[in-house]
XYZ file of C-alpha atoms in Angstrom:
545
model
C -13.607 -3.318 36.508
C -16.691 -2.251 34.952
C -19.550 -4.448 34.729
C -18.821 -5.498 31.369
C -15.100 -6.551 32.372
C -13.443 -3.464 31.226
C -10.713 -1.765 33.225
C -11.802 1.686 33.753
C -9.711 4.905 33.634
C -11.539 7.723 35.413
C -8.976 10.167 34.705
C -9.757 9.274 30.611
C -6.061 8.668 30.187
C -4.645 5.568 28.495
C -1.825 3.744 30.233
C 1.555 3.462 28.309
C 4.252 0.611 28.500
C 7.962 1.447 27.284
C 10.879 -0.676 26.908
C 14.415 0.427 27.645
C 17.091 0.292 24.768
C 17.972 -3.282 25.418
C 14.859 -5.265 26.027
C 11.624 -5.488 24.204
C 8.501 -5.867 25.837
C 6.581 -9.281 25.553
C 2.944 -8.193 24.579
C 1.472 -11.508 25.600
C 3.051 -11.352 28.854
C 1.624 -7.752 29.575
C -1.965 -8.877 28.347
C -1.756 -12.081 30.433
C -0.827 -10.098 33.726
C -3.005 -7.034 33.462
C -5.508 -7.340 30.673
C -6.955 -10.973 31.085
C -10.449 -10.200 29.280
C -8.747 -8.833 26.439
C -6.471 -11.823 25.500
C -9.749 -13.938 26.257
C -11.287 -12.130 23.470
C -8.538 -12.695 21.237
C -8.219 -16.477 21.888
C -11.882 -16.672 21.110
C -11.422 -14.894 17.760
C -8.162 -17.250 17.229
C -6.427 -13.610 16.947
C -2.782 -14.129 16.125
C 0.025 -11.809 17.280
C 2.359 -11.847 14.294
C 4.691 -9.244 16.165
C 4.729 -10.106 19.575
C 7.393 -7.965 20.993
C 7.603 -4.198 21.020
C 9.016 -1.050 22.339
C 5.766 0.521 23.194
C 2.525 -0.833 24.545
C -0.394 1.518 24.603
C -4.392 1.019 25.900
C -7.207 2.239 23.452
C -9.725 3.663 25.249
C -13.610 4.347 24.546
C -14.579 6.960 26.499
C -13.240 5.667 30.231
C -12.805 2.000 29.168
C -9.937 0.046 28.129
C -11.203 -1.649 24.880
C -8.001 -2.712 23.189
C -4.513 -1.847 22.669
C -1.887 -0.764 19.889
C 1.778 -1.613 20.147
C 4.870 0.201 18.397
C 8.324 -0.176 17.546
C 10.707 2.708 17.855
C 12.806 3.156 14.527
C 15.933 5.294 13.501
C 14.326 8.739 13.910
C 13.229 10.548 17.047
C 9.472 10.014 17.275
C 9.277 7.465 14.492
C 6.851 5.022 15.350
C 6.126 1.523 13.420
C 2.837 0.050 14.463
C 3.328 -3.472 14.699
C -0.140 -4.599 16.465
C -3.584 -3.561 17.298
C -6.351 -5.226 18.803
C -10.012 -3.648 19.719
C -12.852 -5.735 21.399
C -15.698 -6.669 19.089
C -18.153 -4.811 20.860
C -16.324 -1.580 20.497
C -15.303 -1.649 17.047
C -16.869 0.757 14.345
C -16.210 3.743 16.919
C -13.323 5.190 15.146
C -10.856 4.235 17.869
C -8.178 3.008 15.777
C -8.302 5.956 13.607
C -8.199 8.361 16.283
C -5.043 6.507 17.397
C -3.140 7.075 14.243
C -4.504 10.508 13.760
C -2.891 11.169 17.138
C 0.783 9.867 16.307
C 0.536 12.071 13.364
C -0.753 15.371 14.672
C 1.837 15.194 17.500
C 4.631 15.374 14.843
C 5.528 11.808 14.814
C 6.563 9.629 11.776
C 4.082 6.710 11.417
C 4.637 3.503 9.429
C 3.196 0.084 9.712
C 5.395 -2.938 10.407
C 4.670 -6.079 8.290
C 0.996 -5.247 7.632
C -1.774 -7.622 7.183
C -4.657 -7.439 4.883
C -7.108 -6.332 7.740
C -4.605 -3.346 8.469
C -4.513 -2.480 4.836
C -8.069 -2.536 4.429
C -8.337 -0.069 7.365
C -5.811 2.418 5.836
C -7.942 2.233 2.724
C -11.008 2.836 4.734
C -9.535 6.049 6.423
C -8.058 7.229 2.939
C -4.794 6.527 4.025
C -4.349 4.208 1.115
C -5.954 3.867 -2.313
C -6.429 1.238 -4.958
C -4.131 1.469 -8.396
C -6.158 -1.214 -9.811
C -8.133 -4.281 -8.445
C -5.104 -5.668 -6.588
C -2.631 -3.075 -6.236
C -2.762 -0.510 -3.112
C -0.674 2.841 -2.705
C -0.183 3.766 0.844
C 0.573 7.106 2.104
C 1.709 5.590 5.276
C 5.162 3.732 4.695
C 4.870 -0.172 5.134
C 8.147 -1.746 6.888
C 9.516 -5.252 6.305
C 12.679 -6.822 7.618
C 14.832 -8.706 5.646
C 13.927 -11.914 7.283
C 10.312 -11.634 6.292
C 10.953 -11.089 2.553
C 11.220 -13.357 -0.600
C 12.529 -12.407 -4.115
C 11.094 -13.496 -7.775
C 14.762 -13.922 -8.475
C 15.432 -16.532 -5.355
C 17.898 -14.265 -3.840
C 18.213 -11.220 -1.279
C 21.083 -8.965 -2.006
C 20.546 -7.050 1.082
C 22.122 -7.114 4.784
C 19.989 -9.474 7.264
C 19.298 -6.533 9.530
C 18.021 -3.920 7.100
C 14.231 -2.723 7.424
C 12.799 -1.952 3.869
C 10.123 0.856 3.290
C 7.350 0.399 0.842
C 4.308 2.168 -0.337
C 2.909 -0.766 -2.370
C 0.684 -3.563 -1.486
C -1.230 -6.500 -3.472
C -4.520 -6.920 -1.521
C -5.114 -10.157 -3.253
C -1.745 -11.589 -2.582
C -1.472 -9.826 0.968
C 1.952 -8.744 0.697
C 4.028 -5.871 0.590
C 5.676 -5.309 -2.690
C 9.301 -3.495 -2.918
C 10.451 -2.557 -6.310
C 14.002 -3.150 -6.763
C 14.969 -2.892 -10.396
C 11.994 -2.858 -12.917
C 13.197 0.000 -15.042
C 16.415 -1.779 -16.617
C 15.503 -3.439 -19.711
C 15.218 -6.990 -19.566
C 15.298 -6.845 -15.975
C 12.494 -7.401 -13.113
C 13.686 -7.949 -9.613
C 10.875 -7.507 -6.966
C 10.953 -8.231 -3.284
C 7.509 -9.103 -1.575
C 6.756 -10.051 2.363
C 6.279 -13.555 3.238
C 2.667 -14.758 3.903
C 1.636 -14.116 7.499
C -0.835 -16.942 9.407
C -3.415 -14.418 9.622
C -3.524 -14.180 5.798
C -3.325 -17.705 4.753
C -6.962 -18.346 4.879
C -7.294 -15.578 2.571
C -4.306 -15.659 0.131
C -2.816 -19.198 0.469
C -4.018 -20.176 -3.010
C -3.806 -16.858 -4.687
C 0.044 -17.180 -3.852
C 0.109 -20.354 -6.165
C -0.014 -17.942 -9.076
C 3.407 -15.988 -8.153
C 4.912 -16.954 -11.318
C 6.959 -14.559 -14.070
C 3.486 -13.732 -15.503
C 2.321 -12.219 -12.357
C 5.869 -10.296 -11.561
C 5.749 -9.261 -15.205
C 2.099 -7.558 -14.313
C 3.664 -5.741 -11.519
C 6.204 -4.143 -13.481
C 3.862 -3.311 -16.324
C 1.531 -1.831 -14.094
C 3.918 0.288 -12.155
C 5.626 1.672 -15.376
C 2.588 2.260 -17.294
C 1.039 3.988 -14.626
C 3.833 5.755 -13.019
C 2.365 9.295 -13.010
C -1.008 7.940 -11.655
C 0.861 5.956 -8.883
C 2.815 9.314 -7.971
C -0.318 11.478 -7.969
C -2.082 9.160 -5.818
C 0.657 9.106 -3.156
C 1.417 12.726 -3.224
C -2.711 13.524 -2.781
C -2.841 10.916 0.087
C 0.304 12.476 1.929
C -1.084 16.074 1.389
C -4.158 14.875 3.302
C -2.438 12.988 6.061
C -3.349 14.506 9.697
C -0.233 16.371 10.763
C 1.326 18.843 13.459
C 0.903 22.374 13.159
C 3.789 23.535 15.814
C 5.022 27.222 15.948
C 8.301 28.165 15.866
C 8.131 30.186 18.770
C 6.496 26.952 20.708
C 9.580 24.798 19.737
C 12.572 26.854 19.975
C 11.229 30.265 21.505
C 12.263 33.623 20.081
C 15.749 34.909 21.083
C 16.970 35.684 23.532
C 13.984 33.654 25.318
C 14.267 29.614 24.760
C 11.084 27.729 24.700
C 10.279 25.272 27.261
C 11.429 22.263 25.386
C 14.821 23.691 25.166
C 15.067 24.801 28.489
C 14.045 21.299 29.852
C 16.822 19.523 27.596
C 19.357 21.876 29.146
C 18.104 20.940 32.401
C 18.125 17.147 31.381
C 22.181 17.830 30.634
C 21.615 16.719 26.891
C 23.111 20.150 25.730
C 24.449 23.367 27.171
C 22.937 26.681 26.805
C 25.335 27.807 24.419
C 24.378 24.827 22.147
C 20.857 25.455 22.850
C 21.082 29.063 21.117
C 22.993 27.441 18.290
C 20.040 24.835 17.639
C 17.548 28.015 18.100
C 19.376 29.728 15.515
C 19.671 27.063 12.847
C 16.172 26.044 13.213
C 14.561 29.553 13.025
C 16.939 30.073 9.642
C 15.712 26.755 8.310
C 12.039 27.445 9.154
C 12.131 30.940 7.255
C 13.769 29.298 4.222
C 11.208 26.506 4.405
C 13.901 23.908 4.706
C 11.728 22.629 7.624
C 7.881 22.564 7.806
C 5.537 23.240 10.723
C 4.659 19.626 11.324
C 8.589 18.107 11.505
C 9.643 21.407 14.115
C 9.471 18.861 17.068
C 11.570 15.950 15.177
C 13.951 18.511 13.800
C 14.516 19.864 17.126
C 15.357 16.442 18.419
C 17.701 15.647 15.715
C 19.666 18.748 15.839
C 20.005 17.971 19.997
C 21.084 14.498 19.464
C 22.821 14.715 15.963
C 26.463 14.595 17.513
C 25.560 11.477 19.300
C 23.862 9.774 16.041
C 26.129 6.920 14.447
C 27.593 7.514 10.931
C 25.706 5.093 8.558
C 26.567 4.260 4.852
C 23.660 3.793 2.676
C 25.275 4.120 -0.778
C 24.397 0.669 -1.727
C 20.559 0.941 -0.920
C 18.102 1.542 -3.591
C 15.988 3.820 -0.997
C 15.704 7.525 -1.508
C 18.308 9.166 1.042
C 17.409 12.382 2.673
C 20.052 15.336 0.956
C 20.484 16.660 4.749
C 21.168 13.531 7.078
C 21.727 10.957 4.165
C 19.470 8.502 5.735
C 16.731 6.395 3.706
C 13.264 7.906 4.015
C 9.891 7.084 2.737
C 8.988 8.010 -1.187
C 5.772 9.436 0.129
C 7.224 11.225 2.965
C 6.989 15.279 3.115
C 9.926 15.277 5.443
C 12.686 13.066 6.393
C 11.789 10.289 8.614
C 15.033 10.504 10.495
C 16.216 14.516 10.832
C 12.681 16.287 9.646
C 14.132 17.864 6.717
C 11.857 19.299 4.073
C 11.836 16.750 1.131
C 8.390 17.748 -0.222
C 9.611 19.418 -3.138
C 11.961 16.455 -3.765
C 9.833 13.636 -5.732
C 12.621 11.148 -6.671
C 10.376 8.769 -8.670
C 9.857 11.752 -10.892
C 13.480 12.650 -11.260
C 14.678 9.367 -11.589
C 11.979 8.333 -14.143
C 12.084 11.511 -16.161
C 16.057 11.083 -16.417
C 15.826 7.635 -17.752
C 13.048 8.297 -19.836
C 15.307 11.089 -21.400
C 18.419 9.119 -21.653
C 16.479 6.335 -23.460
C 14.999 8.611 -26.001
C 18.380 9.985 -27.023
C 19.837 6.749 -26.843
C 16.879 5.260 -29.543
C 17.661 8.644 -31.669
C 21.356 8.198 -31.990
C 20.728 4.574 -32.918
C 18.241 5.176 -35.534
C 20.574 8.151 -37.202
C 23.492 5.535 -36.873
C 21.231 3.211 -39.075
C 20.419 5.796 -41.515
C 24.050 6.008 -42.001
C 24.622 9.497 -40.596
C 28.106 10.276 -39.760
C 29.153 11.159 -36.023
C 29.661 14.634 -37.098
C 26.086 15.039 -38.527
C 24.607 13.529 -35.512
C 26.670 15.620 -33.192
C 25.333 18.822 -35.138
C 21.715 17.431 -35.024
C 21.809 16.839 -31.074
C 23.487 20.353 -30.792
C 20.459 22.097 -32.873
C 17.985 19.927 -30.578
C 19.448 21.113 -27.326
C 19.242 24.850 -28.746
C 15.804 24.304 -29.032
C 15.489 23.224 -25.538
C 17.305 26.330 -24.381
C 14.986 28.330 -26.353
C 12.271 26.687 -24.641
C 13.784 27.576 -21.166
C 14.013 31.302 -22.146
C 10.257 31.109 -22.912
C 9.638 29.541 -19.772
C 11.564 32.210 -17.740
C 9.160 34.748 -19.296
C 6.139 32.903 -18.293
C 7.547 32.787 -14.868
C 8.146 36.455 -14.895
C 4.532 36.914 -15.785
C 3.661 34.499 -12.728
C 5.682 36.592 -10.639
C 3.759 39.950 -11.341
C 0.304 37.714 -10.571
C 2.059 36.685 -7.427
C 2.656 40.282 -6.255
C -1.110 40.990 -6.811
C -1.794 38.079 -4.348
C 0.772 39.207 -1.796
C -1.006 42.686 -2.108
C -4.348 40.866 -1.349
C -2.684 39.238 1.582
C -1.457 42.333 2.897
C -4.834 44.273 2.484
C -6.474 41.231 4.400
C -3.896 41.239 7.410
C -4.563 45.031 7.760
C -8.363 44.590 8.050
C -7.733 41.215 10.142
C -6.063 43.317 13.087
C -9.542 43.772 14.389
C -10.830 39.831 14.383
C -13.378 39.017 11.721
C -13.832 36.573 8.975
C -12.283 36.759 5.382
C -15.512 38.044 3.582
C -15.787 40.715 6.229
C -11.917 41.475 5.941
C -12.016 41.675 2.009
C -15.366 43.036 1.290
C -15.336 45.810 -1.497
C -12.223 45.035 -2.967
C -11.091 41.366 -3.410
C -13.643 40.775 -6.428
C -11.890 43.880 -8.304
C -8.526 42.066 -7.834
C -9.771 38.531 -9.315
C -8.582 36.893 -6.053
C -10.397 33.573 -4.740
C -11.274 33.842 -0.996
C -10.855 30.096 -0.210
C -7.277 30.389 -1.383
C -6.505 33.716 0.329
C -8.002 31.913 3.427
C -5.642 28.455 3.033
C -2.617 30.929 2.391
C -3.158 32.954 5.757
C -3.603 29.749 7.999
C -1.155 27.420 6.520
C 1.359 29.975 6.417
C 0.445 31.106 10.159
C -0.151 34.576 9.665
C -3.482 34.477 11.558
C -4.665 33.005 14.730
C -8.034 31.113 14.624
C -10.651 32.557 17.032
C -13.315 29.927 17.808
C -16.684 31.287 18.327
C -19.678 29.663 19.864
C -21.141 29.366 16.426
C -17.923 27.948 15.038
C -17.649 25.438 18.224
C -21.099 24.346 17.956
C -20.903 23.644 14.181
C -17.316 22.387 13.585
C -14.631 22.682 16.452
C -16.767 20.908 19.084
C -17.489 17.841 17.032
C -13.483 17.345 16.408
C -13.230 16.849 20.396
C -13.968 13.620 22.298
C -16.879 13.144 24.767
C -14.046 13.067 27.512
C -12.545 16.180 26.578
C -15.956 18.095 26.266
C -16.892 16.987 29.573
C -13.420 17.939 31.039
C -14.122 21.696 29.673
C -17.590 21.565 31.451
C -16.061 20.018 34.639
C -13.613 22.705 34.525
C -16.211 25.464 34.343
C -18.484 24.132 37.066
C -21.153 22.851 34.284
C -23.157 19.600 34.352
C -21.296 16.571 32.340
C -24.121 14.519 31.700
C -25.655 13.921 28.399
C -24.754 13.055 24.721
C -22.218 14.563 22.518
C -24.228 17.178 21.000
C -25.897 17.723 24.407
C -22.340 18.537 25.541
C -21.417 20.695 22.693
C -24.678 22.556 22.942
C -24.227 23.191 26.558
C -20.653 24.688 26.039
C -21.602 27.058 23.261
C -24.675 28.353 25.515
C -22.949 28.999 28.656
C -19.403 29.568 27.996
C -17.047 32.264 26.231
C -15.290 29.516 23.820
C -12.692 31.918 22.723
C -11.284 31.556 26.394
C -10.958 27.743 26.231
C -7.443 26.427 25.026
C -8.060 24.329 21.987
C -5.636 22.052 20.018
C -6.485 23.190 16.473
C -5.303 20.400 14.035
C -8.009 21.164 11.158
C -9.929 24.256 10.581
C -13.419 25.376 9.914
C -12.702 27.088 6.641
C -13.544 30.140 5.268
C -16.398 30.854 7.920
C -13.645 31.100 10.680
C -13.032 34.265 12.772
C -9.494 35.289 12.225
C -6.866 37.820 13.569
C -3.470 38.828 12.255
C -0.734 37.679 14.612
C 3.252 38.618 15.007
C 3.913 36.540 11.905
C 1.288 38.280 10.056
C 2.395 41.852 11.402
C 6.177 40.664 10.212
C 4.688 39.802 6.936
C 3.158 43.287 6.272
C 6.683 44.778 7.203
C 8.157 42.727 4.879
C 6.226 43.361 1.906
C 4.584 46.552 2.623
C 6.846 48.298 -0.461
C 4.015 46.277 -2.851
C 1.752 48.651 -1.691
C 3.664 51.799 -2.037
C 4.821 50.770 -5.896
């Protein structure tokens, strides 16, 4: 223990407790046994653990001190974490500890959701821009909110769902302190909504507010969502795009045939699959990655799903209102880029848009038919008019096809710019240096070019001493900076800025292995990698035309 009573982790590694598949961990028991100072602080604040059982209990560190904890449940998918409790000693709040924990879960390729969140958790998600207000009450969250059936109520006084289901939502009322699940608000003269029960921690804030949960309130929910549907989708999409995420490479996860990655080799050694099966997984995942059916962030989840796919129990979700993954058929979050269970890319599928557009179109056709019948038109005349209308739609599609052809020509110009840039980046340099003299003539934006090269994995980022001082060093924690200095026989005393300056002044940072999860931007020094060389070879015909 230190002088301020905190446990010290000299190796700066948080301790993690995990449960087996049968029995949950009891959070209070762990705290009473090993963290008396934390539970004393919780009691002084009258902090209530609404969810006292978990699969994972993890310490939260500030530098080398244990200053709090988080707990998680594990859901259906591999690496599918549902946060169910978090606490930090008052003295250490405001240091970004909770944010860095959530970020760490996401950048390691895991799926993150919040189990039965209270208003304090939601306020933190808003602060971190993981969630955003739709109006003064309703909040859209890019991180899925999980509610079990036994913690749900309904405005029509019945729940037509199985007791053991876990329901996911992206909508929260901060005024009423409740997660909102829209069951059926699009059918005319129908409005069925589920909402989470009031938690003890939220009673002081919202018990009186909930006295107004009447038909008027639920009509407000329906009208707000239907009238602002596009805004809701846009906010969710924007927030989801900004979430921290893993940037795995295909070679890192499965290797390049005939070589298998370390991950696959360890799975073989553990007896989970045969070597023949490993090669099948490698081949399938390689093909899916090349066709963008799997994104870099979900490579690890996809790998584990393919390994365990034969052992997963078949489920029937036909009766659920959730969006189902087109690959594995499991329900997945509306805001997710990839399936929570199998890692399949659902980024280009927007179920809210597809359903709403189809409903709007059908309603418009039905309304038109009713108006024509009321005007005395015969069925033959109505059919003729609709036929002409659909012919106009067909003509519009032809015009759209012509526009797409023009876009393809512009895309070829962009690909040409990429190839020229990659050729120049065989010797490491910045985008400006690689494109000098020709990019302005091609009307290509250098920022857009940079984003494409980095996100598509065609270049490697070379961290320079300047970029380390101005950006990458700031992304590291103090203990990580000290580890770098310690390993290179440098002094480890001083504040964060001094540690960064000492590394930048005395070490060759390009030789330091860094886990780059966000980039400095167009000022980065880049070099074409193997993927970039493959790109040049694949599209070199464009330069020859």
